PDB file of C-alpha atoms in Angstrom:
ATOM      1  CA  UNK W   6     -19.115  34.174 -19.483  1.00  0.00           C
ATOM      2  CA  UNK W   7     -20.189  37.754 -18.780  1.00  0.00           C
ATOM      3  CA  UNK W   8     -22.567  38.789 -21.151  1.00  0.00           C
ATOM      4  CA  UNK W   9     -22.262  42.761 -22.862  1.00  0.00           C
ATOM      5  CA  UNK W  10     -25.919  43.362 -20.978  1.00  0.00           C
ATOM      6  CA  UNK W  11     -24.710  42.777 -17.783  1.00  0.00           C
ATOM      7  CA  UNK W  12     -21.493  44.061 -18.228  1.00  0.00           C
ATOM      8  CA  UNK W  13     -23.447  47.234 -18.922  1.00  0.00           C
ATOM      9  CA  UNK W  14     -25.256  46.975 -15.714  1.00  0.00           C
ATOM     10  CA  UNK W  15     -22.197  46.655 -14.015  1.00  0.00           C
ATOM     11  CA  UNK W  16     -20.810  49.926 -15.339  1.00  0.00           C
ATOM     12  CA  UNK W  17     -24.082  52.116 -14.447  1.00  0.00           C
ATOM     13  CA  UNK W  18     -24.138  50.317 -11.063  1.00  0.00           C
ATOM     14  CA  UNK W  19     -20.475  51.534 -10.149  1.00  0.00           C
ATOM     15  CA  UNK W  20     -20.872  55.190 -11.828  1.00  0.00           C
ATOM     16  CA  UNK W  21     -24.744  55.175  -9.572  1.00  0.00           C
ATOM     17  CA  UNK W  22     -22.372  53.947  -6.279  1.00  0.00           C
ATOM     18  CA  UNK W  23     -19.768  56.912  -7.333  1.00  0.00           C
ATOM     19  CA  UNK W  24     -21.913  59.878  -7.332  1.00  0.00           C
ATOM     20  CA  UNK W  25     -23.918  58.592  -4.237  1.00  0.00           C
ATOM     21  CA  UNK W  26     -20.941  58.066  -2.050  1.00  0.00           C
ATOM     22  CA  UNK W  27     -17.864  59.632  -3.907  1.00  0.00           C
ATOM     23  CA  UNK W  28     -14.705  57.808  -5.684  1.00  0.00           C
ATOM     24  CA  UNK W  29     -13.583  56.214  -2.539  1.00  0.00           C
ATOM     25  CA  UNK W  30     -16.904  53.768  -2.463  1.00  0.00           C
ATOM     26  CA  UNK W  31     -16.907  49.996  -1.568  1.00  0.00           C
ATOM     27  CA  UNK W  32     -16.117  47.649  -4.388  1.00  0.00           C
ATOM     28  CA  UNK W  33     -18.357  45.103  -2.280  1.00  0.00           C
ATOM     29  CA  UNK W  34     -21.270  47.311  -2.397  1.00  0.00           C
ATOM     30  CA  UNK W  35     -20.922  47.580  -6.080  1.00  0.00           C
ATOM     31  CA  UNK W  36     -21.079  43.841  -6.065  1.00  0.00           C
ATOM     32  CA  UNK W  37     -23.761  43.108  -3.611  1.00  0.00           C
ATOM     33  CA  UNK W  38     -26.524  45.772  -5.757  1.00  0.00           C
ATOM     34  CA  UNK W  39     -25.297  43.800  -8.814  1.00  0.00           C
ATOM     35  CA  UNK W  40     -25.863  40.636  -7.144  1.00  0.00           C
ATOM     36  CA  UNK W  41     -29.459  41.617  -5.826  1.00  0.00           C
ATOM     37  CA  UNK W  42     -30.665  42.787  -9.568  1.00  0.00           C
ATOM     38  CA  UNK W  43     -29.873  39.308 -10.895  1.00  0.00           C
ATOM     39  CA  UNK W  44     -31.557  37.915  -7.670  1.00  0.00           C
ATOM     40  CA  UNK W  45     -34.506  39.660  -8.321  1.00  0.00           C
ATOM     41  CA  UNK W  46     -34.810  38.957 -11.696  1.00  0.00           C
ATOM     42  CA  UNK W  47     -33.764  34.665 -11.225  1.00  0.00           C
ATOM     43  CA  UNK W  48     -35.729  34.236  -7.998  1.00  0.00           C
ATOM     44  CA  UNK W  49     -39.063  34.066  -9.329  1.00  0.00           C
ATOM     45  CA  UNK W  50     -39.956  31.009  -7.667  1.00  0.00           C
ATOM     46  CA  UNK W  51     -39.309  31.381  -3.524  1.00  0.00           C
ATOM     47  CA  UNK W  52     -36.167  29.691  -3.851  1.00  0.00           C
ATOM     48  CA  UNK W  53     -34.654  31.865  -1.255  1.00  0.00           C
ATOM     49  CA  UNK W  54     -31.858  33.323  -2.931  1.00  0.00           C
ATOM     50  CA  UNK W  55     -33.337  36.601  -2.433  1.00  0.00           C
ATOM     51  CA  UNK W  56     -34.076  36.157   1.493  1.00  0.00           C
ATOM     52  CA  UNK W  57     -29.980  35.272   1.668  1.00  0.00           C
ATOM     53  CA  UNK W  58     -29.112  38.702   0.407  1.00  0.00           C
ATOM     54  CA  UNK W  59     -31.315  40.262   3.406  1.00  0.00           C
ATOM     55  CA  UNK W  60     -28.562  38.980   5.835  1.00  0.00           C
ATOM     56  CA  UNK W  61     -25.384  41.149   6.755  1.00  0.00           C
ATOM     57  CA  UNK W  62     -23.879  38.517   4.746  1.00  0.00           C
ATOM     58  CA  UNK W  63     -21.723  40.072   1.692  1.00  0.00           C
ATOM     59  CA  UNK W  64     -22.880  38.548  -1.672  1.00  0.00           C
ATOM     60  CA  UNK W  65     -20.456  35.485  -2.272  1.00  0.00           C
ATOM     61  CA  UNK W  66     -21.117  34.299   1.698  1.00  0.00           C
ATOM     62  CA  UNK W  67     -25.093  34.435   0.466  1.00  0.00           C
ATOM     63  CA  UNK W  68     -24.511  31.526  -1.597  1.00  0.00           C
ATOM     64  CA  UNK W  69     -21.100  29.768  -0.954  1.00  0.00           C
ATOM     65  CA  UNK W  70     -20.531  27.466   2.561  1.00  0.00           C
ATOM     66  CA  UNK W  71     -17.459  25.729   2.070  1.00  0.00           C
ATOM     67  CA  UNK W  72     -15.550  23.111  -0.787  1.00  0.00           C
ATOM     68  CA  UNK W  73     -17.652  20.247  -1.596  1.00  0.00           C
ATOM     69  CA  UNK W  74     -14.927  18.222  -3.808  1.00  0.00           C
ATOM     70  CA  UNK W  75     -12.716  18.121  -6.498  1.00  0.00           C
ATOM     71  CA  UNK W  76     -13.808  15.927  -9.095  1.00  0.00           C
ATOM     72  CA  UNK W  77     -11.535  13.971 -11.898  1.00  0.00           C
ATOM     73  CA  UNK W  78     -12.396  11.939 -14.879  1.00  0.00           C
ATOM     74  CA  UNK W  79     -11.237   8.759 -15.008  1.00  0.00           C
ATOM     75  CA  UNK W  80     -11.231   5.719 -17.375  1.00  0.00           C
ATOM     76  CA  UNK W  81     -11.000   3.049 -15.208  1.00  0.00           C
ATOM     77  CA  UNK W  82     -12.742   3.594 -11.456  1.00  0.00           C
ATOM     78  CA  UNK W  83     -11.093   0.800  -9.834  1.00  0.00           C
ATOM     79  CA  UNK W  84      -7.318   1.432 -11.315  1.00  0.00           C
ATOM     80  CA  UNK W  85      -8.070   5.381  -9.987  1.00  0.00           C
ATOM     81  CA  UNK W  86      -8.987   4.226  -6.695  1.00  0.00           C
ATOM     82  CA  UNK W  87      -5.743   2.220  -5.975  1.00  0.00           C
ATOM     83  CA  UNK W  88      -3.955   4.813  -7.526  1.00  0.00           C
ATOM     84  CA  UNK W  89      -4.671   7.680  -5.545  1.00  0.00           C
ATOM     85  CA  UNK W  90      -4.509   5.256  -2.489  1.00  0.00           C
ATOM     86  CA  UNK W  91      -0.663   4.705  -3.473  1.00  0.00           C
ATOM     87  CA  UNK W  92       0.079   8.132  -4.207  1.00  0.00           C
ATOM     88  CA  UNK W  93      -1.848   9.789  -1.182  1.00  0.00           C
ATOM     89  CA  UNK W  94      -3.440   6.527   0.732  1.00  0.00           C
ATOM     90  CA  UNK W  95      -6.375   8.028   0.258  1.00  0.00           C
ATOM     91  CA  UNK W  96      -9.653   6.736   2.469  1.00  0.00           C
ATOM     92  CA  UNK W  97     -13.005   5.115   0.112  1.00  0.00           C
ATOM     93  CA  UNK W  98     -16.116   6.977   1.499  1.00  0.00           C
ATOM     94  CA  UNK W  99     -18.920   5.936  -1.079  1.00  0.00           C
ATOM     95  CA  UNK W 100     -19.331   4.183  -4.579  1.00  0.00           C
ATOM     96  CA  UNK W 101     -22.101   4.472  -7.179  1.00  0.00           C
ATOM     97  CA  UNK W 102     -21.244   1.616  -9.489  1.00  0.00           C
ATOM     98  CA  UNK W 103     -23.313   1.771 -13.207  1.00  0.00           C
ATOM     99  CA  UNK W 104     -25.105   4.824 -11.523  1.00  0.00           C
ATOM    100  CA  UNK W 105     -28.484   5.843 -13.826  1.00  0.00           C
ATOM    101  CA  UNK W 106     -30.378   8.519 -12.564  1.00  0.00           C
ATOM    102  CA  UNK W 107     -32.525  11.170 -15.005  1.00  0.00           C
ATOM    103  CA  UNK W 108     -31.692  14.223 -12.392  1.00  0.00           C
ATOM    104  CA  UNK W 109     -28.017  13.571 -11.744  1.00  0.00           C
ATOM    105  CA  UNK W 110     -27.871  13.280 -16.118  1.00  0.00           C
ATOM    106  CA  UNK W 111     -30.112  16.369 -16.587  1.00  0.00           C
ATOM    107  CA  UNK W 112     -27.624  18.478 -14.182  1.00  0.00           C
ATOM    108  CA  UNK W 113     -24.477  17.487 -15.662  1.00  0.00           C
ATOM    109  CA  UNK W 114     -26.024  18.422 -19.206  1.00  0.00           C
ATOM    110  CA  UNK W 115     -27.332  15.470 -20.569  1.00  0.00           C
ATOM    111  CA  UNK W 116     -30.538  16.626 -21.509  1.00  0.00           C
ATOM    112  CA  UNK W 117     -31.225  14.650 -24.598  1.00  0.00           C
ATOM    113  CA  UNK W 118     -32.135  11.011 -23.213  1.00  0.00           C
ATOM    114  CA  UNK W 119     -31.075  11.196 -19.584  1.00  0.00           C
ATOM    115  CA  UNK W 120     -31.989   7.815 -18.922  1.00  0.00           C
ATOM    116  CA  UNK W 121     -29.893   6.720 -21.241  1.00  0.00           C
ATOM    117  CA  UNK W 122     -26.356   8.381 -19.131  1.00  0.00           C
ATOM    118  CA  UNK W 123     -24.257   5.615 -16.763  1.00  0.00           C
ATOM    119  CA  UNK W 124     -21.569   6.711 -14.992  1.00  0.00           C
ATOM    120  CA  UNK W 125     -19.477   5.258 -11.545  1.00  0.00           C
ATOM    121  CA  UNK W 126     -18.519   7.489  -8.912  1.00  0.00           C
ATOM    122  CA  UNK W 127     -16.100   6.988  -6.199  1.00  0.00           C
ATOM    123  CA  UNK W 128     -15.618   9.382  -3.103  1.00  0.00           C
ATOM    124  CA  UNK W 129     -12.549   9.089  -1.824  1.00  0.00           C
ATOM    125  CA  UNK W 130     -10.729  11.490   1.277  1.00  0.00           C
ATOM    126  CA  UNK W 131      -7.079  12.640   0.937  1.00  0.00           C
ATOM    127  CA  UNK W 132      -6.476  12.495   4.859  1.00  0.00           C
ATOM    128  CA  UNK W 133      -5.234  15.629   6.558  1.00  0.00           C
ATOM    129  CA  UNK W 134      -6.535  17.723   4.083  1.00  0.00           C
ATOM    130  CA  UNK W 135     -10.749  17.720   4.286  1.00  0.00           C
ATOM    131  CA  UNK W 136     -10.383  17.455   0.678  1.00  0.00           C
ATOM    132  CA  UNK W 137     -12.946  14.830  -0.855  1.00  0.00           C
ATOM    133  CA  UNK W 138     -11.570  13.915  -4.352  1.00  0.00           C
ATOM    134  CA  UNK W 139     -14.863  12.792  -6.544  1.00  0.00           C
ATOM    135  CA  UNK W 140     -13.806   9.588  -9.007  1.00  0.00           C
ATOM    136  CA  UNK W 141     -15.596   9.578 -11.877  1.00  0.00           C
ATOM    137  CA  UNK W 142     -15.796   6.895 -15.144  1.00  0.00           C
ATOM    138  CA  UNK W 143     -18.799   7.421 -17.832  1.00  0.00           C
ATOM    139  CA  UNK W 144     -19.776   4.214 -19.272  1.00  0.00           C
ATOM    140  CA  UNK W 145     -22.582   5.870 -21.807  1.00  0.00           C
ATOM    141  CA  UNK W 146     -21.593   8.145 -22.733  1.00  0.00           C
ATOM    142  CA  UNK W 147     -18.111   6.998 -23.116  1.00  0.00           C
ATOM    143  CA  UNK W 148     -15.172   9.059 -21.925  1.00  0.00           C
ATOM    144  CA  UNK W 149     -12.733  10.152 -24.044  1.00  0.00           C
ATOM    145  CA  UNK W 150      -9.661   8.147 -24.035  1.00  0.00           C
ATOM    146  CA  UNK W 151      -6.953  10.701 -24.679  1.00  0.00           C
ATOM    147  CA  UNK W 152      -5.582  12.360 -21.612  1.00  0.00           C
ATOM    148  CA  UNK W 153      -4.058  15.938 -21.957  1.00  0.00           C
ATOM    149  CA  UNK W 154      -1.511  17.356 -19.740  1.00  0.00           C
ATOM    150  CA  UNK W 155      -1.199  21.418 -19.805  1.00  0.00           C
ATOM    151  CA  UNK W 156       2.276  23.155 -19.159  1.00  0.00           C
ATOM    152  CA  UNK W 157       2.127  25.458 -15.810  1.00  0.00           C
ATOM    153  CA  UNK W 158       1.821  28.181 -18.114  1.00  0.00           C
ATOM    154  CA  UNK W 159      -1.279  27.499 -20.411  1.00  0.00           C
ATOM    155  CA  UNK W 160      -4.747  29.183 -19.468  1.00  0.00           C
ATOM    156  CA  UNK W 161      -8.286  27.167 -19.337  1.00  0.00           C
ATOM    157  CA  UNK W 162      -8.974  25.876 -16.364  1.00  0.00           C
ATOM    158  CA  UNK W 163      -7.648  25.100 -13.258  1.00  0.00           C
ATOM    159  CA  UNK W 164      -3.818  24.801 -13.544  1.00  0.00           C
ATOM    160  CA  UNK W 165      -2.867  22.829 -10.077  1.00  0.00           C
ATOM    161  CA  UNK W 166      -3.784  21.546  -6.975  1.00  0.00           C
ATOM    162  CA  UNK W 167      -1.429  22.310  -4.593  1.00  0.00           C
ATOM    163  CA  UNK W 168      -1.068  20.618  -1.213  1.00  0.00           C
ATOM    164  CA  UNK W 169       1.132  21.399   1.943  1.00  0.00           C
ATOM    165  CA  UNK W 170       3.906  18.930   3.111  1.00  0.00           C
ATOM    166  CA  UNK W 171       5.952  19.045   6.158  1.00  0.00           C
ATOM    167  CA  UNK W 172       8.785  17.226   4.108  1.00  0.00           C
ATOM    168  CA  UNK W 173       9.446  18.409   0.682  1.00  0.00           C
ATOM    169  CA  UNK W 174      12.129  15.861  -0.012  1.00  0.00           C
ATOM    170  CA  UNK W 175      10.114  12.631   1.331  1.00  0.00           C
ATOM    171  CA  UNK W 176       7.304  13.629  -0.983  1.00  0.00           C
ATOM    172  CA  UNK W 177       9.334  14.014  -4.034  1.00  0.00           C
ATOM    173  CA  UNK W 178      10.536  10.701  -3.417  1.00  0.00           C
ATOM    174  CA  UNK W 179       7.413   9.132  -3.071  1.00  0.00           C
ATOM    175  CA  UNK W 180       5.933  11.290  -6.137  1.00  0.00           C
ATOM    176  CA  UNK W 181       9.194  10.012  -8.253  1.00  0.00           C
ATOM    177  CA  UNK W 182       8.418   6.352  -7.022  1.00  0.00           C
ATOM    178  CA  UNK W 183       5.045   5.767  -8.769  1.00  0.00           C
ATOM    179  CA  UNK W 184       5.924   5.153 -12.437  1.00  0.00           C
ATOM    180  CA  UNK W 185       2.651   6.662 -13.443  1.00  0.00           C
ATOM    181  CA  UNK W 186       3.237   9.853 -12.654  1.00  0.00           C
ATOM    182  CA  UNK W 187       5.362  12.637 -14.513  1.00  0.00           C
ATOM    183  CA  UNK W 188       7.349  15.316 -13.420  1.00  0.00           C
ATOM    184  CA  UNK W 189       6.377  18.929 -14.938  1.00  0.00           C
ATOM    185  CA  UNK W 190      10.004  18.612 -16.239  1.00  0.00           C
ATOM    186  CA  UNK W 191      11.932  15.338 -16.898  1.00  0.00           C
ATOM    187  CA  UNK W 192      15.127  16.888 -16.181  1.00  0.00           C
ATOM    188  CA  UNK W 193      17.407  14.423 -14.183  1.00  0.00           C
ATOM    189  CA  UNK W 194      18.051  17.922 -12.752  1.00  0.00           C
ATOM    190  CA  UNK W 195      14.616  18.823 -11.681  1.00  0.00           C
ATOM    191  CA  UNK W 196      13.630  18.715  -7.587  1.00  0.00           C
ATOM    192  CA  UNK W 197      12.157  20.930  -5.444  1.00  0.00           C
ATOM    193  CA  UNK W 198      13.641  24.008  -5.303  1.00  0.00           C
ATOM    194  CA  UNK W 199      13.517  27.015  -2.756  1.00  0.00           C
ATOM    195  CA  UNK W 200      12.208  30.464  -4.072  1.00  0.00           C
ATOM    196  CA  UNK W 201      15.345  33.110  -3.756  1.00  0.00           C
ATOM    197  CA  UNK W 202      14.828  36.154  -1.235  1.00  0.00           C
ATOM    198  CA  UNK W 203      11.845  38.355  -2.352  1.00  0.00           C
ATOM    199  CA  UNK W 204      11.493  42.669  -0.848  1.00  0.00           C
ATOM    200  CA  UNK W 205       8.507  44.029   0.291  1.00  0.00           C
ATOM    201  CA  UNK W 206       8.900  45.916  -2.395  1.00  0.00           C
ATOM    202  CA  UNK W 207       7.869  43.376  -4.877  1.00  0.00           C
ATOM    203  CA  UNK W 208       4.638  42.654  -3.721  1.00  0.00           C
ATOM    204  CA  UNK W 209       1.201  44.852  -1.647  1.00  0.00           C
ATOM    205  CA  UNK W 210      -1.220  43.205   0.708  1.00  0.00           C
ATOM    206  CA  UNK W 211      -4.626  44.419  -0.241  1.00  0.00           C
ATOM    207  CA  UNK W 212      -5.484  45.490   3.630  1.00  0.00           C
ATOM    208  CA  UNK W 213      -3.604  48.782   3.695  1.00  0.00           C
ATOM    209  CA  UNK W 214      -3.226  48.638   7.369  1.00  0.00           C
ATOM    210  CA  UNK W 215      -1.285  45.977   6.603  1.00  0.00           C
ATOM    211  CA  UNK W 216       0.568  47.024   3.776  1.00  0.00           C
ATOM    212  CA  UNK W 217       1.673  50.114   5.998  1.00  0.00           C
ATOM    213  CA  UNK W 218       3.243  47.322   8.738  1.00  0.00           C
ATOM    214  CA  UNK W 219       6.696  47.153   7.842  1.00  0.00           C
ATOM    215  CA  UNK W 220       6.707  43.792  10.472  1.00  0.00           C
ATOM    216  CA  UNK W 221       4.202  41.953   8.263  1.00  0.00           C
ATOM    217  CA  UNK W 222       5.529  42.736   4.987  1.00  0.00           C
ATOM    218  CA  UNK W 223       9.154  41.461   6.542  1.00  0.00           C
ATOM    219  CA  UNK W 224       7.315  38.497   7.468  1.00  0.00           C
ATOM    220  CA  UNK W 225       5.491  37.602   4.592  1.00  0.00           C
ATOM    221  CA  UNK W 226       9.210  37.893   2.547  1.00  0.00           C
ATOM    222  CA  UNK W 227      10.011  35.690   5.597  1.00  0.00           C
ATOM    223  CA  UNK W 228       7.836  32.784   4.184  1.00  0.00           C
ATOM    224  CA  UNK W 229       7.768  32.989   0.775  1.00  0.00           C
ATOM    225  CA  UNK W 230      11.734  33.185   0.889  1.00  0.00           C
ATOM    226  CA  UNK W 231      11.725  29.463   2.538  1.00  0.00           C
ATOM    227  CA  UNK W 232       9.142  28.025   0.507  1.00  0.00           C
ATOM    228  CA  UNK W 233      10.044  24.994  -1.542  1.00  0.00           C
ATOM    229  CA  UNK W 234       7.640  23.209  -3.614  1.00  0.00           C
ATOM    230  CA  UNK W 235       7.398  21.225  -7.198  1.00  0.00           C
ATOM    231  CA  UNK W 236       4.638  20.251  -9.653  1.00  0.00           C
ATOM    232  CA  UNK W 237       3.843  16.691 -11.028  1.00  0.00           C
ATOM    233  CA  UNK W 238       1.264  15.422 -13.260  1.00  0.00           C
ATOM    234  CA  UNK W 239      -0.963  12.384 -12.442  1.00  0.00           C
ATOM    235  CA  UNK W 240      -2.173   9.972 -15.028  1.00  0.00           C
ATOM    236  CA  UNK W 241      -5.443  11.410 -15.533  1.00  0.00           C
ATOM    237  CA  UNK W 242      -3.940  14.337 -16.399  1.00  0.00           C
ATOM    238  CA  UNK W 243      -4.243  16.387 -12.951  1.00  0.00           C
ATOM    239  CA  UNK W 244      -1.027  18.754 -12.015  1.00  0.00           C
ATOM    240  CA  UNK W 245      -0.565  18.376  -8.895  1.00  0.00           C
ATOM    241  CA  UNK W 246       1.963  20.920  -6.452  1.00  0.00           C
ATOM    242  CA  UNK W 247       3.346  19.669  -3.212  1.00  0.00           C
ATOM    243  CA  UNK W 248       4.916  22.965  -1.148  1.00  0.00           C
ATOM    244  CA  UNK W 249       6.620  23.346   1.899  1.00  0.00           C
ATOM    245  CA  UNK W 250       6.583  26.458   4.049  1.00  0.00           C
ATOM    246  CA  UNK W 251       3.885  28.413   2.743  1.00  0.00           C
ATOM    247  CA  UNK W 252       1.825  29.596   6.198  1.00  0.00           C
ATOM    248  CA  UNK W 253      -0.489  31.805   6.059  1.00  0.00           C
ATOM    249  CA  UNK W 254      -2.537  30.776   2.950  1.00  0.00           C
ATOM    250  CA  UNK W 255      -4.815  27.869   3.054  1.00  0.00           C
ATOM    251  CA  UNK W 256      -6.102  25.330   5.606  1.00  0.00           C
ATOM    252  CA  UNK W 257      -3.823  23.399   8.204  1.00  0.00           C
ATOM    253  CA  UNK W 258      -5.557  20.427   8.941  1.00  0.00           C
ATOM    254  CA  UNK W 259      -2.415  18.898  10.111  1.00  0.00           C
ATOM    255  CA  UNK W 260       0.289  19.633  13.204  1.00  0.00           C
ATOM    256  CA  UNK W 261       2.196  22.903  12.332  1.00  0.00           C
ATOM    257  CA  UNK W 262       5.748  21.640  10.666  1.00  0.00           C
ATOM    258  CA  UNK W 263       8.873  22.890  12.669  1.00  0.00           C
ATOM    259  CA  UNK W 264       9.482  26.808  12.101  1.00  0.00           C
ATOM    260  CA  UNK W 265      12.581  26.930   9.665  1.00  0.00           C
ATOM    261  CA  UNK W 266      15.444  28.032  11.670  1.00  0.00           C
ATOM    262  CA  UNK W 267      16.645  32.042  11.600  1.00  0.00           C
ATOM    263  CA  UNK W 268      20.045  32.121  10.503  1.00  0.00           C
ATOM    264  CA  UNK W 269      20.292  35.886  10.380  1.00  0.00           C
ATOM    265  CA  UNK W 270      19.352  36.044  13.789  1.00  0.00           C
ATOM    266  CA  UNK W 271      21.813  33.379  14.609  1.00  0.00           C
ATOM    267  CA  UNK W 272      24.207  35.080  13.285  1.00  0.00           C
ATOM    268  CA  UNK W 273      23.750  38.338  15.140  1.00  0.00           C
ATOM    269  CA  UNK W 274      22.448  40.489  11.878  1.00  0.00           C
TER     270      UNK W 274
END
């Protein structure tokens, strides 16, 4: 939560960059001096933070190298494991079974008798995807029992994990065949379905070199008018999106799919 001080600072920091370097200044460099004051008030105690932000880096490279994992709560570690080994055959990389340690507690919040926190932990790999999904059950304290599952539309936290697929149809399938799962809509009619024709007029890249290429603008309507994709929800309560034909946003791990074939060019238009 930003906090009215720093909120504040923020405004006299932008209204300093303004009148030092005129309307047309860098939002980054706004950042980065905010970033720096906090630095220099935190690091107190060599922890480097500061020495980061002497780098050509901009401020979130300083401190961010990459997704560690995505972690879900879970009631019962070895029922989670086989499940997401059904749904996504997910690989086992490390267990911590009745896990006490006073550090681990104290970071996750527990400061009031540490010792007293047990919790298992499962790291599992969704293959093709470098994602690391982290498994975890609290015995003491226990976890609460009641799992919630948001509509696509409700704010607080992350809404959905999406994930690319080369076959959109295959994956519903298999989604459809696990009878834990649900569907974001139990409509017999529900499936994936294929976003309608968008116009370059209905969206702006943020690079305006690229917003004035007419060619990249006609290809980004390209692939968002032949993606298909659908949500589901898992059982602990995780929605889940599996698309198809979204390039250009993400990470390919994987072989590139099949380009989707031109029919307007096919056609002669």
């Amino acid at each position: 939560m930003t906090h009215f001080s720093e909120l504040s600072e923020y405004k006299e920091i932008k209204q300093t960059t303004i009148t030092r370097n005129g309307p047309n200044n860098s939002q980054t460099e706004v950042t980065r001096e905010v970033t720096e004051r906090r630095v220099e008030r935190t690091d107190r105690t060599g922890s480097g933070a500061k020495a980061l932000l002497q780098t050509n880096e901009q401020p979130g490279h300083a401190f961010i190298r990459g997704v560690s994992h995505i972690n879900i709560g879970v009631t019962d570690l070895p029922l989670a494991i086989d499940y997401y080994q059904r749904l996504f055959n997910v690989t086992p990389v490390r267990i911590f079974e009745q896990f006490r340690n006073i550090g681990f507690a104290q970071a996750a919040g527990f400061l009031d008798q540490p010792e007293q926190v047990s919790v298992s932990i499962a790291f599992v790999e969704i293959p093709g995807t470098g994602l690391t999904l982290e498994l975890m059950q609290y015995h003491n304290p226990p976890a609460q029992k009641v799992v919630r599952a948001y509509k696509v539309n409700a704010v607080g936290g992350v809404r959905h994990i999406a994930l690319k697929v080369v076959d959109i149809d295959l994956a519903f399938a298999h989604v459809k065949s696990l009878p834990e799962n649900q569907l974001i809509n139990a409509s017999p009619e529900y499936k994936p379905f294929k976003i309608d024709p968008i116009q370059a007029s209905e969206f702006r890249l943020y690079d305006p070199d690229l917003e004035a290429d007419k060619a990249e603008k006609d290809q980004v309507c390209r692939i968002v008018g032949n993606i298909r994709y659908f949500y589901f929800i898992d059982p602990h309560g995780v929605q889940w999106e599996f698309e198809q034909g979204h390039a250009g946003i993400g990470t390919d791990t994987g072989p590139e799919p099949e380009p989707e074939p031109d029919i307007d060019a096919q056609n002669g238009e």
